[in-house]
mmCIF file of C-alpha atoms in Angstrom:
data_model
loop_
_atom_site.group_PDB
_atom_site.id
_atom_site.type_symbol
_atom_site.label_atom_id
_atom_site.label_comp_id
_atom_site.label_asym_id
_atom_site.label_seq_id
_atom_site.Cartn_x
_atom_site.Cartn_y
_atom_site.Cartn_z
ATOM 1 C CA MET B 86 109.942 57.935 106.455
ATOM 2 C CA LYS B 87 113.519 57.890 107.386
ATOM 3 C CA ARG B 88 114.877 59.538 110.377
ATOM 4 C CA LEU B 89 117.981 61.615 109.610
ATOM 5 C CA ALA B 90 120.602 63.500 111.457
ATOM 6 C CA VAL B 91 121.707 66.390 109.429
ATOM 7 C CA LEU B 92 124.613 68.596 109.246
ATOM 8 C CA LEU B 93 123.772 72.163 108.947
ATOM 9 C CA CYS B 94 126.009 75.015 107.888
ATOM 10 C CA CYS B 95 125.649 78.580 108.435
ATOM 11 C CA LEU B 96 125.581 80.858 105.310
ATOM 12 C CA ILE B 97 126.378 84.550 105.166
ATOM 13 C CA ILE B 98 123.132 86.301 104.725
ATOM 14 C CA PHE B 99 123.386 89.782 103.395
ATOM 15 C CA ALA B 100 120.656 91.816 105.190
ATOM 16 C CA GLY B 101 118.691 94.694 103.200
ATOM 17 C CA LEU B 102 116.976 97.521 104.765
ATOM 18 C CA PRO B 103 113.869 99.227 103.667
ATOM 19 C CA LEU B 104 115.954 101.880 102.043
ATOM 20 C CA PRO B 105 119.593 101.841 100.700
ATOM 21 C CA ALA B 106 122.132 101.805 103.547
ATOM 22 C CA ALA B 107 124.826 102.815 101.516
ATOM 23 C CA ALA B 108 127.072 105.825 102.329
ATOM 24 C CA ASN B 109 125.769 107.862 99.402
ATOM 25 C CA VAL B 110 121.987 108.050 99.769
ATOM 26 C CA THR B 111 120.545 110.279 97.372
ATOM 27 C CA PRO B 112 117.075 111.605 96.808
ATOM 28 C CA ILE B 113 116.786 109.472 93.584
ATOM 29 C CA SER B 114 117.928 106.292 95.356
ATOM 30 C CA VAL B 115 115.278 106.931 98.091
ATOM 31 C CA LEU B 116 112.678 107.737 95.613
ATOM 32 C CA THR B 117 113.417 104.587 93.700
ATOM 33 C CA ALA B 118 113.260 102.577 96.877
ATOM 34 C CA VAL B 119 109.788 104.033 97.274
ATOM 35 C CA GLU B 120 108.568 103.328 94.018
ATOM 36 C CA GLU B 121 109.781 99.779 94.238
ATOM 37 C CA THR B 122 107.981 99.316 97.629
ATOM 38 C CA LEU B 123 104.807 100.690 95.923
ATOM 39 C CA TYR B 124 104.838 99.448 92.483
ATOM 40 C CA GLY B 125 107.465 96.667 92.488
ATOM 41 C CA GLN B 126 109.848 98.663 90.002
ATOM 42 C CA ALA B 127 111.465 102.091 89.742
ATOM 43 C CA GLY B 128 109.640 104.781 87.908
ATOM 44 C CA THR B 129 110.630 106.741 84.726
ATOM 45 C CA GLY B 130 110.570 110.329 83.681
ATOM 46 C CA ALA B 131 111.340 113.685 85.244
ATOM 47 C CA LEU B 132 112.038 113.655 89.078
ATOM 48 C CA ILE B 133 109.229 116.047 89.924
ATOM 49 C CA GLU B 134 106.639 113.904 87.979
ATOM 50 C CA ARG B 135 107.636 110.710 89.760
ATOM 51 C CA ILE B 136 107.193 112.514 93.181
ATOM 52 C CA GLU B 137 103.764 113.897 92.183
ATOM 53 C CA ARG B 138 102.570 110.478 90.900
ATOM 54 C CA ILE B 139 103.532 108.807 94.403
ATOM 55 C CA GLU B 140 101.865 111.637 96.141
ATOM 56 C CA HIS B 141 98.543 111.323 94.096
ATOM 57 C CA ASP B 142 98.412 107.562 94.720
ATOM 58 C CA VAL B 143 99.448 107.775 98.400
ATOM 59 C CA PHE B 144 97.976 110.923 99.633
ATOM 60 C CA GLY B 145 95.340 111.951 96.973
ATOM 61 C CA GLY B 146 97.175 114.924 95.828
ATOM 62 C CA VAL B 147 100.423 117.005 95.407
ATOM 63 C CA GLN B 148 102.068 117.772 98.798
ATOM 64 C CA PRO B 149 104.032 120.884 99.828
ATOM 65 C CA GLY B 150 107.829 121.433 100.289
ATOM 66 C CA ALA B 151 111.001 120.801 98.825
ATOM 67 C CA ALA B 152 111.686 117.625 96.817
ATOM 68 C CA MET B 153 113.734 116.007 99.592
ATOM 69 C CA ILE B 154 111.233 116.905 102.120
ATOM 70 C CA ARG B 155 108.460 115.334 100.118
ATOM 71 C CA ILE B 156 110.238 112.213 99.276
ATOM 72 C CA ASP B 157 111.187 111.744 103.038
ATOM 73 C CA ARG B 158 107.561 112.331 103.951
ATOM 74 C CA VAL B 159 106.254 109.726 101.687
ATOM 75 C CA ASN B 160 108.988 107.118 102.784
ATOM 76 C CA THR B 161 108.214 107.674 106.518
ATOM 77 C CA PHE B 162 104.459 107.462 105.985
ATOM 78 C CA LEU B 163 104.785 104.098 104.013
ATOM 79 C CA GLN B 164 107.291 102.151 105.983
ATOM 80 C CA SER B 165 109.101 103.800 108.779
ATOM 81 C CA THR B 166 108.535 101.830 112.039
ATOM 82 C CA GLU B 167 108.679 105.248 113.907
ATOM 83 C CA ALA B 168 105.947 106.808 112.021
ATOM 84 C CA GLN B 169 103.291 108.381 114.236
ATOM 85 C CA GLY B 170 100.204 105.900 114.538
ATOM 86 C CA GLY B 171 102.358 103.075 112.565
ATOM 87 C CA SER B 172 103.399 103.176 109.050
ATOM 88 C CA MET B 173 100.973 102.414 106.075
ATOM 89 C CA LYS B 174 102.826 99.038 105.670
ATOM 90 C CA LEU B 175 102.191 98.177 109.185
ATOM 91 C CA HIS B 176 98.455 98.783 108.690
ATOM 92 C CA LEU B 177 98.358 96.898 105.333
ATOM 93 C CA ASN B 178 100.191 93.938 107.144
ATOM 94 C CA LEU B 179 97.686 93.928 109.950
ATOM 95 C CA ALA B 180 94.802 94.021 107.698
ATOM 96 C CA GLU B 181 96.054 91.394 105.179
ATOM 97 C CA TRP B 182 97.061 88.806 107.945
ATOM 98 C CA GLY B 183 93.925 89.693 109.893
ATOM 99 C CA PHE B 184 91.684 89.025 106.971
ATOM 100 C CA THR B 185 93.477 86.165 105.051
ATOM 101 C CA GLY B 186 95.778 84.574 107.655
ATOM 102 C CA VAL B 187 98.705 85.227 105.349
ATOM 103 C CA LEU B 188 101.423 87.916 105.184
ATOM 104 C CA THR B 189 102.950 88.707 101.914
ATOM 105 C CA ASP B 190 105.269 91.602 102.769
ATOM 106 C CA GLY B 191 107.905 91.975 100.065
ATOM 107 C CA LYS B 192 105.225 92.202 97.150
ATOM 108 C CA PRO B 193 104.295 95.674 95.892
ATOM 109 C CA LEU B 194 102.002 97.489 98.475
ATOM 110 C CA ILE B 195 99.418 98.385 95.760
ATOM 111 C CA GLU B 196 99.233 94.812 94.494
ATOM 112 C CA ARG B 197 98.710 93.637 98.054
ATOM 113 C CA LEU B 198 96.046 96.194 98.730
ATOM 114 C CA GLU B 199 94.070 95.644 95.462
ATOM 115 C CA LYS B 200 94.195 91.931 96.054
ATOM 116 C CA LEU B 201 92.724 92.523 99.655
ATOM 117 C CA GLU B 202 90.035 94.845 98.197
ATOM 118 C CA GLN B 203 88.950 92.321 95.677
ATOM 119 C CA GLU B 204 88.672 89.643 98.285
ATOM 120 C CA TRP B 205 86.592 92.004 100.607
ATOM 121 C CA TYR B 206 84.652 94.210 98.060
ATOM 122 C CA GLY B 207 84.694 92.168 95.055
ATOM 123 C CA GLN B 208 86.861 94.728 93.207
ATOM 124 C CA PRO B 209 89.737 97.153 93.974
ATOM 125 C CA GLN B 210 88.588 100.528 95.142
ATOM 126 C CA THR B 211 89.546 104.124 94.158
ATOM 127 C CA GLY B 212 90.869 106.926 96.134
ATOM 128 C CA SER B 213 94.217 107.591 98.032
ATOM 129 C CA ILE B 214 96.065 104.544 99.128
ATOM 130 C CA ALA B 215 96.178 106.094 102.654
ATOM 131 C CA ASP B 216 92.487 106.204 102.895
ATOM 132 C CA ARG B 217 91.977 102.850 101.393
ATOM 133 C CA THR B 218 94.401 101.156 103.817
ATOM 134 C CA ARG B 219 92.882 102.772 106.843
ATOM 135 C CA ASP B 220 89.336 101.727 105.522
ATOM 136 C CA MET B 221 90.460 98.121 105.488
ATOM 137 C CA MET B 222 91.955 98.307 109.081
ATOM 138 C CA LEU B 223 88.582 99.680 110.187
ATOM 139 C CA ASN B 224 86.719 96.986 108.335
ATOM 140 C CA ILE B 225 88.844 94.079 109.842
ATOM 141 C CA TRP B 226 89.951 95.346 113.113
ATOM 142 C CA GLY B 227 87.462 98.120 113.884
ATOM 143 C CA THR B 228 90.431 100.353 114.710
ATOM 144 C CA THR B 229 93.501 101.851 113.222
ATOM 145 C CA GLU B 230 95.397 101.356 116.539
ATOM 146 C CA LEU B 231 96.271 97.970 118.196
ATOM 147 C CA ASP B 232 98.214 97.406 121.306
ATOM 148 C CA LEU B 233 101.881 97.496 120.470
ATOM 149 C CA LYS B 234 105.218 98.389 121.887
ATOM 150 C CA LYS B 235 108.639 97.870 120.937
ATOM 151 C CA VAL B 236 110.354 94.615 122.124
ATOM 152 C CA THR B 237 113.632 92.856 121.186
ATOM 153 C CA LEU B 238 113.563 89.591 119.319
ATOM 154 C CA PRO B 239 116.661 87.721 120.553
ATOM 155 C CA ALA B 240 119.238 86.405 118.507
ATOM 156 C CA GLU B 241 119.034 82.317 117.886
ATOM 157 C CA THR B 242 115.259 82.573 118.454
ATOM 158 C CA LEU B 243 113.729 79.359 116.887
ATOM 159 C CA VAL B 244 111.264 80.008 113.780
ATOM 160 C CA ARG B 245 109.282 76.970 112.490
ATOM 161 C CA ILE B 246 108.832 77.192 108.887
ATOM 162 C CA SER B 247 107.759 74.922 105.864
ATOM 163 C CA LEU B 248 108.582 75.243 102.144
ATOM 164 C CA LEU B 249 105.664 75.921 99.778
ATOM 165 C CA GLN B 250 107.286 73.665 97.115
ATOM 166 C CA SER B 251 109.666 70.751 97.422
ATOM 167 C CA VAL B 252 113.287 70.595 96.743
ATOM 168 C CA ASN B 253 115.418 67.798 95.600
ATOM 169 C CA SER B 254 119.287 67.609 94.637
ATOM 170 C CA GLY B 255 118.346 65.660 91.520
ATOM 171 C CA THR B 256 116.069 68.487 90.090
ATOM 172 C CA THR B 257 116.538 71.553 91.917
ATOM 173 C CA LYS B 258 118.905 74.097 90.318
ATOM 174 C CA VAL B 259 121.300 76.932 91.855
ATOM 175 C CA GLY B 260 119.509 80.157 91.736
ATOM 176 C CA ASP B 261 116.003 78.700 92.296
ATOM 177 C CA LYS B 262 113.489 80.698 94.326
ATOM 178 C CA VAL B 263 111.740 78.588 97.040
ATOM 179 C CA PRO B 264 108.867 80.196 98.844
ATOM 180 C CA TYR B 265 108.357 79.198 102.481
ATOM 181 C CA ARG B 266 105.864 80.166 105.235
ATOM 182 C CA VAL B 267 106.092 80.504 109.115
ATOM 183 C CA VAL B 268 104.276 77.782 110.582
ATOM 184 C CA ASP B 269 103.944 79.065 114.425
ATOM 185 C CA ASP B 270 103.475 82.495 115.718
ATOM 186 C CA VAL B 271 106.924 83.998 116.948
ATOM 187 C CA MET B 272 106.242 85.717 120.339
ATOM 188 C CA VAL B 273 108.349 87.834 122.581
ATOM 189 C CA ASP B 274 106.991 88.665 126.216
ATOM 190 C CA GLY B 275 103.502 87.545 125.257
ATOM 191 C CA ARG B 276 103.516 89.804 122.172
ATOM 192 C CA MET B 277 103.217 88.586 118.596
ATOM 193 C CA VAL B 278 106.129 89.602 116.525
ATOM 194 C CA ILE B 279 105.990 87.400 113.274
ATOM 195 C CA PRO B 280 102.597 85.816 112.816
ATOM 196 C CA ALA B 281 102.127 82.304 111.431
ATOM 197 C CA GLY B 282 101.310 82.496 107.733
ATOM 198 C CA THR B 283 104.025 85.206 106.971
ATOM 199 C CA GLU B 284 105.697 84.155 103.626
ATOM 200 C CA ALA B 285 109.122 84.784 102.401
ATOM 201 C CA VAL B 286 111.364 83.481 99.706
ATOM 202 C CA ALA B 287 114.676 81.462 99.983
ATOM 203 C CA THR B 288 117.335 81.008 97.185
ATOM 204 C CA VAL B 289 119.284 77.802 96.384
ATOM 205 C CA THR B 290 122.889 78.660 96.401
ATOM 206 C CA GLU B 291 124.494 75.265 95.810
ATOM 207 C CA VAL B 292 123.223 71.965 94.615
ATOM 208 C CA SER B 293 125.348 68.638 94.097
ATOM 209 C CA SER B 294 123.218 65.593 92.706
ATOM 210 C CA ALA B 295 123.822 62.048 93.621
ATOM 211 C CA GLY B 296 126.621 60.415 91.871
ATOM 212 C CA PRO B 297 128.731 57.157 91.601
ATOM 213 C CA LEU B 298 130.792 55.871 94.415
ATOM 214 C CA GLY B 299 128.239 56.475 96.893
ATOM 215 C CA ARG B 300 128.199 60.242 96.753
ATOM 216 C CA ASP B 301 125.080 61.687 98.073
ATOM 217 C CA GLY B 302 123.353 64.756 97.030
ATOM 218 C CA ARG B 303 123.510 68.054 98.688
ATOM 219 C CA ILE B 304 121.562 71.209 98.592
ATOM 220 C CA VAL B 305 122.447 74.607 100.241
ATOM 221 C CA ILE B 306 119.696 77.217 100.508
ATOM 222 C CA ASP B 307 119.778 80.834 101.750
ATOM 223 C CA PHE B 308 116.443 81.632 103.801
ATOM 224 C CA GLY B 309 117.316 85.308 103.532
ATOM 225 C CA ARG B 310 114.947 87.355 105.688
ATOM 226 C CA VAL B 311 111.265 87.362 106.808
ATOM 227 C CA ALA B 312 109.193 90.358 107.658
ATOM 228 C CA SER B 313 107.836 90.898 111.058
ATOM 229 C CA LEU B 314 104.316 92.465 111.518
ATOM 230 C CA ASP B 315 105.785 96.015 111.629
ATOM 231 C CA GLY B 316 107.764 95.572 108.236
ATOM 232 C CA THR B 317 111.116 95.073 109.993
ATOM 233 C CA PHE B 318 113.015 92.440 108.248
ATOM 234 C CA VAL B 319 114.479 89.734 110.358
ATOM 235 C CA GLU B 320 117.428 87.571 109.027
ATOM 236 C CA LEU B 321 117.160 83.716 109.105
ATOM 237 C CA ARG B 322 119.663 80.852 109.201
ATOM 238 C CA VAL B 323 120.301 77.312 110.447
ATOM 239 C CA ASP B 324 122.728 77.431 113.269
ATOM 240 C CA GLN B 325 123.292 75.365 116.364
ATOM 241 C CA ARG B 326 119.862 75.592 117.987
ATOM 242 C CA ALA B 327 118.000 75.085 114.830
ATOM 243 C CA THR B 328 120.365 72.007 113.951
ATOM 244 C CA GLU B 329 119.656 70.445 117.250
ATOM 245 C CA LYS B 330 115.883 70.809 116.946
ATOM 246 C CA ASN B 331 116.073 69.487 113.274
ATOM 247 C CA LYS B 332 118.176 66.363 114.129
ATOM 248 C CA SER B 333 114.948 64.872 115.830
ATOM 249 C CA LEU B 334 112.572 65.539 112.925
ATOM 250 C CA GLU B 335 111.407 62.909 110.449
ATOM 251 C CA LEU B 336 112.273 64.609 107.164
ATOM 252 C CA ALA B 337 111.488 63.055 103.871
ATOM 253 C CA ALA B 338 114.155 61.709 101.649
ATOM 254 C CA GLY B 339 117.329 63.146 103.374
ATOM 255 C CA ALA B 340 116.711 67.026 103.327
ATOM 256 C CA SER B 341 117.960 70.486 102.664
ATOM 257 C CA MET B 342 116.798 73.568 104.454
ATOM 258 C CA ALA B 343 117.003 77.015 103.778
ATOM 259 C CA GLY B 344 120.367 78.626 105.059
ATOM 260 C CA VAL B 345 121.002 74.866 105.721
ATOM 261 C CA MET B 346 123.224 72.227 104.216
ATOM 262 C CA LEU B 347 121.639 68.932 104.524
ATOM 263 C CA LEU B 348 123.694 65.915 103.770
ATOM 264 C CA GLY B 349 122.750 62.327 102.755
ATOM 265 C CA PRO B 350 124.127 59.424 104.663
ATOM 266 C CA VAL B 351 127.796 59.547 104.891
ATOM 267 C CA GLY B 352 130.111 56.852 103.248
ATOM 268 C CA LEU B 353 130.249 54.745 100.185
ATOM 269 C CA VAL B 354 127.041 52.905 100.643
ATOM 270 C CA GLY B 355 127.904 49.743 98.868
ATOM 271 C CA GLY B 356 130.896 51.004 97.061
ATOM 272 C CA TYR B 357 132.038 51.528 93.499
ATOM 273 C CA PHE B 358 129.060 50.997 91.386
ATOM 274 C CA ILE B 359 126.218 52.266 93.654
ATOM 275 C CA LYS B 360 124.964 55.473 92.997
ATOM 276 C CA GLY B 361 124.295 57.733 96.163
ATOM 277 C CA LYS B 362 120.963 59.152 97.339
ATOM 278 C CA ASP B 363 119.652 62.451 96.203
ATOM 279 C CA VAL B 364 118.342 64.631 99.028
ATOM 280 C CA GLY B 365 115.310 66.970 99.443
ATOM 281 C CA ILE B 366 112.541 68.330 101.601
ATOM 282 C CA GLN B 367 108.760 67.984 100.629
ATOM 283 C CA GLU B 368 106.743 70.965 100.661
ATOM 284 C CA ARG B 369 104.842 71.464 103.807
ATOM 285 C CA GLN B 370 107.242 69.594 105.862
ATOM 286 C CA PRO B 371 107.872 71.849 109.191
ATOM 287 C CA PHE B 372 111.418 72.477 110.274
ATOM 288 C CA TYR B 373 113.386 75.051 112.058
ATOM 289 C CA VAL B 374 115.450 78.025 111.302
ATOM 290 C CA GLU B 375 116.612 80.763 113.816
ATOM 291 C CA THR B 376 117.146 84.394 113.896
ATOM 292 C CA LEU B 377 120.670 85.602 113.008
ATOM 293 C CA ARG B 378 120.781 88.669 115.384
ATOM 294 C CA ALA B 379 118.818 90.540 117.918
ATOM 295 C CA VAL B 380 116.377 92.919 116.276
ATOM 296 C CA GLN B 381 114.062 95.511 117.781
ATOM 297 C CA VAL B 382 110.630 95.155 116.410
ATOM 298 C CA SER B 383 106.962 96.036 117.300
ATOM 299 C CA GLY B 384 105.257 93.445 119.403
ATOM 300 C CA PHE B 385 101.444 93.184 119.300
ATOM 301 C CA ILE B 386 98.448 92.034 121.454
ATOM 302 C CA LEU B 387 95.644 91.828 119.129
ATOM 303 C CA ARG B 388 93.291 94.372 120.907
ATOM 304 C CA PRO B 389 92.722 97.912 120.516
ATOM 305 C CA ALA B 390 95.275 100.220 122.045
ATOM 306 C CA ALA B 391 94.476 101.657 125.395
ATOM 307 C CA LYS B 392 93.249 105.371 125.263
#
């Protein structure tokens, strides 16, 4: 395996929020975001029918109040980091990671819950999602309240990851989705913020295959964002700190990393009639990215909260 020095270039990553952050946030747009969080796609039909379907699934029955209050209530319950006792997404994240060692935040909540129930009970359960998620927390942790407090994850915090499939400038295409996984726990003040096993998806934004005149291949990958345990999304890129760490790594075949541009050896390498080298990174090869900006998140010590 050849030791490579890599040139990394920062990409502009467009952060998303759990709900639309545009100036004109409407009840319909919030409802659609809730449906996508739960089911993976927006619902159809009359507004009131869509609200009632969500309430039946989440709470087990129709809830009181005006439409906007009801939409806000279910959104807060599902994913607000300020929800009393923690959001349902937080509890599902903790249950999933505690049982499987993997965190797949980003997939529909119902799909994740049913998969967890299938592995635990042998089949998906019935009843409200709220009750089923609470039951999984009790099964796995023995409590629904772990020791947590708000902490600040600093900008430029190193995050060690590995791709779950190989990329190569000779075969990878622009727009390809590349899943990756956090390799080491990310800690702040002794509290876990992003656990090892958390998965996210990067996107290939540029590819140049090797060519004549010694032109080497190049891949540019946007690492996007990864979820913390409480569901807060953290943007990742490769900048100066990650670049310095990656320079000392042994990377297969000349490499390209998410949020990163990896270049092969510079120069003609034998001149006119010699084709350059394609570059790539093998799956499971660890390397570093870093946080784009400081983010306030929940930090956990994996023990019951003090009463």
